[in-house]
Short mmCIF file of C-alpha atoms in Angstrom, two decimals:
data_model
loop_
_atom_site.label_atom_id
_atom_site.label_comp_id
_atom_site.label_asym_id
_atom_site.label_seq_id
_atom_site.Cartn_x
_atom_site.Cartn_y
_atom_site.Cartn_z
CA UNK A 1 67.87 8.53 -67.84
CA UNK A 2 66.03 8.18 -71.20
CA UNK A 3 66.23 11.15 -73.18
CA UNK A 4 63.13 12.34 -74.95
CA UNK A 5 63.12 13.35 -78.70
CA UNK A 6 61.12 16.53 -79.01
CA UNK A 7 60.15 18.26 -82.47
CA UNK A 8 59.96 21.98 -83.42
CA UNK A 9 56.63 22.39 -83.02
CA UNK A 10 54.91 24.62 -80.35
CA UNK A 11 53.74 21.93 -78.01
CA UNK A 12 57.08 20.53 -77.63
CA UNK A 13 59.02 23.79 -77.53
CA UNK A 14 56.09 24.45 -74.24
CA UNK A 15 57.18 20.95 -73.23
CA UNK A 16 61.28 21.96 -73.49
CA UNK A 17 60.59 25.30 -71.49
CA UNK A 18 59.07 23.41 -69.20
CA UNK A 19 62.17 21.41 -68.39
CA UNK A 20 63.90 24.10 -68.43
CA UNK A 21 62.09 25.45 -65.78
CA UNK A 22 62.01 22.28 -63.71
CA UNK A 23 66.44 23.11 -63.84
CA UNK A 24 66.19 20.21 -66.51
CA UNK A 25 68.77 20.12 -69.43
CA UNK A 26 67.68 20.11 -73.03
CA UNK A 27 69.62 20.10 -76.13
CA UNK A 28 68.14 22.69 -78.84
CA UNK A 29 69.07 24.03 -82.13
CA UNK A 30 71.32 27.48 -82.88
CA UNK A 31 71.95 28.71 -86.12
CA UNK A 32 75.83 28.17 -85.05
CA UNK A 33 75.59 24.48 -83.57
CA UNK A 34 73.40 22.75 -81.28
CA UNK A 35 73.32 24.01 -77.90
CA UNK A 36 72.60 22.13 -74.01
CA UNK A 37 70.56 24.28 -72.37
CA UNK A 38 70.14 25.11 -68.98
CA UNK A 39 68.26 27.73 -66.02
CA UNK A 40 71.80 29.91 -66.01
CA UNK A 41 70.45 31.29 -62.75
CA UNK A 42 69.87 28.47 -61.60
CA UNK A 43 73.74 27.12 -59.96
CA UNK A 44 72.39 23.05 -59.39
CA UNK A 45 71.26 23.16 -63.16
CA UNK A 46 74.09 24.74 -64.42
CA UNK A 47 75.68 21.67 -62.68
CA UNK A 48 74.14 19.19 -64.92
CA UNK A 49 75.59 21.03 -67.83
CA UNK A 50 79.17 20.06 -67.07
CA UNK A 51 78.18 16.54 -65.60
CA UNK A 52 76.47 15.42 -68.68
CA UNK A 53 79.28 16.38 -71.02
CA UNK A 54 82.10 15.53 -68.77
CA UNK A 55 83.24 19.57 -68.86
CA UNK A 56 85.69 20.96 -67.17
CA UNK A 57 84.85 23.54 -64.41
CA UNK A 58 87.45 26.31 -65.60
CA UNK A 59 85.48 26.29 -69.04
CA UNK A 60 82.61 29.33 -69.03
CA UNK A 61 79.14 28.32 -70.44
CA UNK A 62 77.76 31.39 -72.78
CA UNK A 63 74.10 32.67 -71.65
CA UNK A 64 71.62 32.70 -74.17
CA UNK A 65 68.89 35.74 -73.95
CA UNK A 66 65.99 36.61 -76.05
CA UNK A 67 65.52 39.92 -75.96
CA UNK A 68 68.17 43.42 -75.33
CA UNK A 69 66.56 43.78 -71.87
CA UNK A 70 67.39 40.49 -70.44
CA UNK A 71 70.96 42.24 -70.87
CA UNK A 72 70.20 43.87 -67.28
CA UNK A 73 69.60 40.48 -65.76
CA UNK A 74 72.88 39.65 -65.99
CA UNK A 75 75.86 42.26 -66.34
CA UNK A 76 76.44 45.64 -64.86
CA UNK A 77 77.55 47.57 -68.08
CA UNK A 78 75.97 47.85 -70.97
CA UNK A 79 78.39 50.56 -72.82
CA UNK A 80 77.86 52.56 -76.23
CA UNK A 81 80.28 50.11 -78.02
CA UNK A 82 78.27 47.08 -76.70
CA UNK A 83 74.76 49.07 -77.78
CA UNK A 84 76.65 49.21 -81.20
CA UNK A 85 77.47 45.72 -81.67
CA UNK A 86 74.02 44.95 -80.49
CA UNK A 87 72.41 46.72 -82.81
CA UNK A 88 74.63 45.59 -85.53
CA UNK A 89 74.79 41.42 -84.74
CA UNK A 90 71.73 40.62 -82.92
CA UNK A 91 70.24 38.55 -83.09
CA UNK A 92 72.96 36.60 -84.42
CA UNK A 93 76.28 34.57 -83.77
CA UNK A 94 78.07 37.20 -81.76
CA UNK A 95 78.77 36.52 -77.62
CA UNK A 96 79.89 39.66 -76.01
CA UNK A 97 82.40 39.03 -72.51
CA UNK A 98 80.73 41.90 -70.24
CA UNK A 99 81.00 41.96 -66.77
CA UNK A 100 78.65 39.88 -64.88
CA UNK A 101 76.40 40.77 -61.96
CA UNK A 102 76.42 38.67 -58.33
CA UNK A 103 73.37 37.06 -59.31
CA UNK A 104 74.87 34.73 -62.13
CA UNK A 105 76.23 31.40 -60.37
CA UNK A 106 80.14 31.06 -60.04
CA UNK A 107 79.02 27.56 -62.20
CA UNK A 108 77.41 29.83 -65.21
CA UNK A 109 80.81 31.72 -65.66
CA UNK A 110 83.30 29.24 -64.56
CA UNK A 111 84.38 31.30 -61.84
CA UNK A 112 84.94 34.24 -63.57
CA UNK A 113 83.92 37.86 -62.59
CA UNK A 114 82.63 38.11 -66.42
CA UNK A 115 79.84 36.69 -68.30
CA UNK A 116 79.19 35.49 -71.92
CA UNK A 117 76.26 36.90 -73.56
CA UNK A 118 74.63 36.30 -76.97
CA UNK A 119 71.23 36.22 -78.82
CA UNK A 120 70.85 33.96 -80.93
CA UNK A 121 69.03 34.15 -84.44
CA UNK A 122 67.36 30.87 -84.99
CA UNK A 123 63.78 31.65 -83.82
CA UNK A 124 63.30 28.06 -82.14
CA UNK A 125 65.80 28.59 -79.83
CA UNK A 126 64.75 32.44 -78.57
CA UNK A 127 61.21 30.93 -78.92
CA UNK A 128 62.45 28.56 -76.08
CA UNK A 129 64.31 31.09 -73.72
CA UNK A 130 61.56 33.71 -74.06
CA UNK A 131 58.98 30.76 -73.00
CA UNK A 132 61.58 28.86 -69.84
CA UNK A 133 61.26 32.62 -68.87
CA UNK A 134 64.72 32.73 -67.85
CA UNK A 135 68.46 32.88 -69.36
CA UNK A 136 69.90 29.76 -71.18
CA UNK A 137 72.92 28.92 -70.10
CA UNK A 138 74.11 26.62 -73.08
CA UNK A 139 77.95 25.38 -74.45
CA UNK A 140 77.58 23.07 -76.94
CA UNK A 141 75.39 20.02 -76.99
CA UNK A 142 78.78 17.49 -76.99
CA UNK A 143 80.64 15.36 -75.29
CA UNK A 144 83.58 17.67 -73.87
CA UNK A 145 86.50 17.91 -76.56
CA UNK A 146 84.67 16.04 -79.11
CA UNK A 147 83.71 18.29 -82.41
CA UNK A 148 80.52 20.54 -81.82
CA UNK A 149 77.01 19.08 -82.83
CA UNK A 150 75.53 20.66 -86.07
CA UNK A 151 72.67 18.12 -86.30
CA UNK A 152 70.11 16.67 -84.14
CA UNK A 153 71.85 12.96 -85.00
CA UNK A 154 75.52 14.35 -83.53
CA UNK A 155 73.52 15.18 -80.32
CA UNK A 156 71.83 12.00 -80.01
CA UNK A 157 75.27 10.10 -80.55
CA UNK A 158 76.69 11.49 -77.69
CA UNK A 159 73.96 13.04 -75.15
CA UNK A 160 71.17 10.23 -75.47
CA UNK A 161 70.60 9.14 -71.94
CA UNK A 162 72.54 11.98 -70.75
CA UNK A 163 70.13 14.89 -70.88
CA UNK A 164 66.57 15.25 -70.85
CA UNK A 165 65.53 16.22 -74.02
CA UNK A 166 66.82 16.96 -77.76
CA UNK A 167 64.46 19.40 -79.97
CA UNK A 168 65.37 17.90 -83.25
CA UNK A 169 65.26 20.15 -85.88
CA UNK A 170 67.04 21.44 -89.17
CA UNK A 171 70.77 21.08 -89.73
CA UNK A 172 72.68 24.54 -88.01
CA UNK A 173 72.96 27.40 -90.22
CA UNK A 174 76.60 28.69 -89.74
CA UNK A 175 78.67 25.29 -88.60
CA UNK A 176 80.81 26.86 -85.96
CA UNK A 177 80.53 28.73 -83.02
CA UNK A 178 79.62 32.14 -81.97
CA UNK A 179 82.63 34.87 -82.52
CA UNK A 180 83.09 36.02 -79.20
CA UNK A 181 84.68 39.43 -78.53
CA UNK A 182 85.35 40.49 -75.01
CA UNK A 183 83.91 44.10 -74.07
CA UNK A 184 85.26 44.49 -70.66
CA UNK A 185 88.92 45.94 -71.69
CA UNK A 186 89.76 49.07 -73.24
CA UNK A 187 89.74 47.88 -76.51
CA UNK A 188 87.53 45.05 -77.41
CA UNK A 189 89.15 42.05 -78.09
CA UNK A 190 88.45 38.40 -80.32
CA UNK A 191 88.47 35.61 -77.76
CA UNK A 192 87.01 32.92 -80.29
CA UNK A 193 86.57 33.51 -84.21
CA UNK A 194 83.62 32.35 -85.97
CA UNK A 195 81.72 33.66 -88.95
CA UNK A 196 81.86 37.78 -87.83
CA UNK A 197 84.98 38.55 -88.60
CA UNK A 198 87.30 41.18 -86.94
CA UNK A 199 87.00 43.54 -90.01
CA UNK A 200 83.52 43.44 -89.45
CA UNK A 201 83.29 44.23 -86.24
CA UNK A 202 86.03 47.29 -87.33
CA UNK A 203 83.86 48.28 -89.40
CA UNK A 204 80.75 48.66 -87.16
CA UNK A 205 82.83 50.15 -84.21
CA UNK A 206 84.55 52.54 -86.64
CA UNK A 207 88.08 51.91 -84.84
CA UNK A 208 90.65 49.03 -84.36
CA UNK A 209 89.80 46.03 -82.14
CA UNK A 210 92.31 42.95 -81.05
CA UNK A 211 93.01 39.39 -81.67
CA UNK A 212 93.90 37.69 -78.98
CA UNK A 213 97.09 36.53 -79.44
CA UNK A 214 96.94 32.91 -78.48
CA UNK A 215 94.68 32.25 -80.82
CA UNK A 216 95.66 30.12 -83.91
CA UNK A 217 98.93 28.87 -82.57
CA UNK A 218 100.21 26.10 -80.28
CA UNK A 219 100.39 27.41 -76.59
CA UNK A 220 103.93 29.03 -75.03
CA UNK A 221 105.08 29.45 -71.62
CA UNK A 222 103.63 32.20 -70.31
CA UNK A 223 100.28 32.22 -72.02
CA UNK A 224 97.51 32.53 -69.47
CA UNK A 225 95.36 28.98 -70.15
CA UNK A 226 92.57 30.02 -68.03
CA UNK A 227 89.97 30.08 -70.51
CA UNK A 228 87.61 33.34 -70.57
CA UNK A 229 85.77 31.78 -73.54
CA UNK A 230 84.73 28.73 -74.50
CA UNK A 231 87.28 26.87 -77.17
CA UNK A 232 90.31 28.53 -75.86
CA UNK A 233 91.80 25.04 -74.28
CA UNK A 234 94.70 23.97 -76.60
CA UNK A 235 92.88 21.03 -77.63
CA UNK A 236 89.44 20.86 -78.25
CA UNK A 237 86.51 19.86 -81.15
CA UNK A 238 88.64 16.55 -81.58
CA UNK A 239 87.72 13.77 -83.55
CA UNK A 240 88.57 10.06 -82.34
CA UNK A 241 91.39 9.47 -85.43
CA UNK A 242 94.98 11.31 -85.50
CA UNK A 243 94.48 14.24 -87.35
CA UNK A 244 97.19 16.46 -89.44
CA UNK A 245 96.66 19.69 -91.20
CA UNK A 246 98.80 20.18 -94.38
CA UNK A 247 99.68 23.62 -95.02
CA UNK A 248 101.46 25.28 -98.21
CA UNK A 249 101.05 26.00 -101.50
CA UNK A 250 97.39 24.14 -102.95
CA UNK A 251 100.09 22.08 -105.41
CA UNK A 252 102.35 21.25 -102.42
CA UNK A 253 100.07 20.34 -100.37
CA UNK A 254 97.45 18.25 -102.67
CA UNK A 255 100.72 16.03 -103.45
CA UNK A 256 101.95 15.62 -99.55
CA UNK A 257 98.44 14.28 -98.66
CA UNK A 258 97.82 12.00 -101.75
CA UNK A 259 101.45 11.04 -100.58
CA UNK A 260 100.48 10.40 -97.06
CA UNK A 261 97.21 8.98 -98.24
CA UNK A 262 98.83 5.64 -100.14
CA UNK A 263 101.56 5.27 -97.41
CA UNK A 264 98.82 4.82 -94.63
CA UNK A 265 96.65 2.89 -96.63
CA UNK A 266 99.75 0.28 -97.85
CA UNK A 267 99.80 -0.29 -93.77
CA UNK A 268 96.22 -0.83 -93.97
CA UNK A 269 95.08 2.51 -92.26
CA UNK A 270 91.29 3.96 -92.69
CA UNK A 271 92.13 7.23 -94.06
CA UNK A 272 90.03 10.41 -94.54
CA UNK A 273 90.65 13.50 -95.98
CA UNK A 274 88.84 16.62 -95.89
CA UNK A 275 89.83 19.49 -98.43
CA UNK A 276 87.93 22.69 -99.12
CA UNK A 277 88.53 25.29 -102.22
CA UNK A 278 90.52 28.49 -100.66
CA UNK A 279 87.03 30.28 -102.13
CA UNK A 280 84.54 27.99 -100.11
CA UNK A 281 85.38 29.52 -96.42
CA UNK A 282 81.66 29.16 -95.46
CA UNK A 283 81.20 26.33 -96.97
CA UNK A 284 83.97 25.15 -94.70
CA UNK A 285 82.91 26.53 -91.49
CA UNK A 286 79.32 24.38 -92.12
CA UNK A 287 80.82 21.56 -92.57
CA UNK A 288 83.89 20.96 -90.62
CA UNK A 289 82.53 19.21 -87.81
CA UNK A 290 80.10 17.39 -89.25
CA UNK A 291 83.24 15.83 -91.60
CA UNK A 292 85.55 15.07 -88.30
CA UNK A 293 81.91 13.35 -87.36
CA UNK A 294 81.81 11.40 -90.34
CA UNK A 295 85.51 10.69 -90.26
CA UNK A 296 84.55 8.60 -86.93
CA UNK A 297 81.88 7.34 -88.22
CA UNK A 298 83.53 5.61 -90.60
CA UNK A 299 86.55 4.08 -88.06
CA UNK A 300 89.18 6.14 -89.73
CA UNK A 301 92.92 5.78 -88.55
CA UNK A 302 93.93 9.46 -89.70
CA UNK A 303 92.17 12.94 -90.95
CA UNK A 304 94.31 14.41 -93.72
CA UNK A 305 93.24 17.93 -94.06
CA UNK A 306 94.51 20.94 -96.17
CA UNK A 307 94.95 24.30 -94.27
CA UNK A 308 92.93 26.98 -95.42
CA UNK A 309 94.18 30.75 -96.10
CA UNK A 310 94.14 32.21 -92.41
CA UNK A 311 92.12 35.54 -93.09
CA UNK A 312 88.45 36.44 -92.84
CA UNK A 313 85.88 33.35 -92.22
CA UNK A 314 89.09 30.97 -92.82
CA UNK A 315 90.42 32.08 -90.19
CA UNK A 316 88.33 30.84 -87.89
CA UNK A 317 87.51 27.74 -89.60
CA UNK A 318 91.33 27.06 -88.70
CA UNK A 319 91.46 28.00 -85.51
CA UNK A 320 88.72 24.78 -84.80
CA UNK A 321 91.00 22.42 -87.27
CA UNK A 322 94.03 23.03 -85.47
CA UNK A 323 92.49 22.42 -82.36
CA UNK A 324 91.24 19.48 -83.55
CA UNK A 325 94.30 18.51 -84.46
CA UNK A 326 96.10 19.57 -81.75
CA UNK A 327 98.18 21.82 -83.77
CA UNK A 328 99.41 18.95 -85.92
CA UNK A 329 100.94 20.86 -89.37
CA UNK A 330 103.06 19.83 -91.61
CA UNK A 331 104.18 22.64 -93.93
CA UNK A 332 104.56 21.31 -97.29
#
């Protein structure tokens, strides 16, 4: 398959649609990462989706709408606390777990009797689900397990002659993922962190919400792995090289990985090392992936990377390091 390399422009964005349409698959910009795109009511396109990136079933695609109304196209319930966080985060990088009606493929939700819904904010890609005239089912525009696309480039490395078509356009916005927050229980609950925050989502709801409790920490017997959100497998966004996350105080651990550092490199390793200021969290979360990118890139052996404070926007940059790392910490 060759994959064409669309722009932004109008014509091309009519030209994406169009695939879309056709149940093609094109890769398109978020303002979290890049997304592959799919007819979510259409079950054989959906298909594609998980073919192309080598996905597994079990793992839920998120549906991508353009307006509120579309809402009614695919979930039963739209409750005051969902009209809430609607109001408050769309457009934006919030997916809301609702329950899902028949007409959404078993494919879209991987199975589930729940759906993944967002609106997204960057105007190219509701440009191109208002225009396909139909949800966009999309996970991220990557190989399966490998770290999520924030540029154009990172899709063509690993989609090009996999898909259709790749709107190229500017780098993503946020860096990581959509925070999703499931709105089917009693008490709304974080699935996946990203860049809304669960005091934020207090603060709009006026009342306490949940983490869920697997998240951030290696998996125990007992936890339920079936994933009701993308990013939930243990691990996932991985880089090629061994990765370790260093975790104590900024002296401690600035001395274990220039420690670590000359040791590999006396064997001859390739060694990279990725270190943020405790201040920089979103700084952090838009650049993450595309420095486990670069890391490859450059053939290294080993990631070295130092743990940021586990709280607000940090918080969620960590939970996608230590599943890149496959919960490989040292505390230092």
């Amino acid at each position: 398959m060759k994959t064409r390399l669309l722009h932004d422009t109008s014509e091309d964005i009519t030209e994406a649609a169009h695939i879309i349409k056709e149940g093609g698959l094109v890769a398109f910009p978020t303002e979290t990462v890049y997304g592959l795109g799919a007819d979510a009511l259409n079950a054989d396109a959906v298909e594609k989706i998980y073919e192309a990136k080598g996905r597994p079933s079990d793992n839920p695609t998120i549906v991508h709408i353009s307006a509120e109304s579309d809402m009614h196209r695919l979930t039963t319930s739209v409750t005051d606390d969902m009209k809430v966080l609607m109001r408050r985060f769309w457009p934006g990088p919030m997916t809301m777990i609702c329950p899902r009606k028949e007409t959404v493929p078993d494919v879209t939700t991987g199975n589930l009797d729940t759906v993944g819904i967002r609106m997204p904010s960057n105007p190219i890609a509701r440009e191109l689900i208002f225009r396909s005239g139909c949800p966009i089912a999309a996970p991220s525009a990557n190989l399966s397990g490998r770290p999520s696309p924030t540029t154009a480039q990172h899709v063509i490395d690993d989609l090009d002659g996999r898909i259709d078509a790749i709107i190229q356009s500017e780098p993503c916005e946020v860096g990581i993922e959509s925070t999703v927050i499931d709105m089917t229980g009693e008490i709304p609950m974080i699935l996946r962190p990203g860049i809304i925050t669960q005091e934020q989502f207090e603060e709009a709801l006026g009342r306490s919400i949940l983490l869920d409790p697997t998240l951030n920490r290696p998996p125990r017997p007992g936890d339920d792995i079936h994933p009701k959100a993308p990013g939930m497998k243990y691990k996932h966004y991985a880089p090629k090289a061994e990765m370790i996350i260093f975790q104590g105080s900024r002296e401690n651990v600035a001395a274990a990985i220039d420690a670590e550092r000359m040791e590999r490199e006396e064997l001859g390793q390739r060694v990279s090392v990725i270190e943020f200021n405790e201040e920089e969290e979103k700084i952090a979360a838009h650049e993450i992936f595309a420095r486990l990118r670069e890391a490859d890139k450059e053939d290294a052996d080993v990631i070295l990377a130092a743990a940021l404070p586990q709280k607000g926007v940090g918080f969620s940059v960590m939970n996608r390091m230590l599943r890149s790392a496959g919960f490989n910490v040292r505390n230092v």
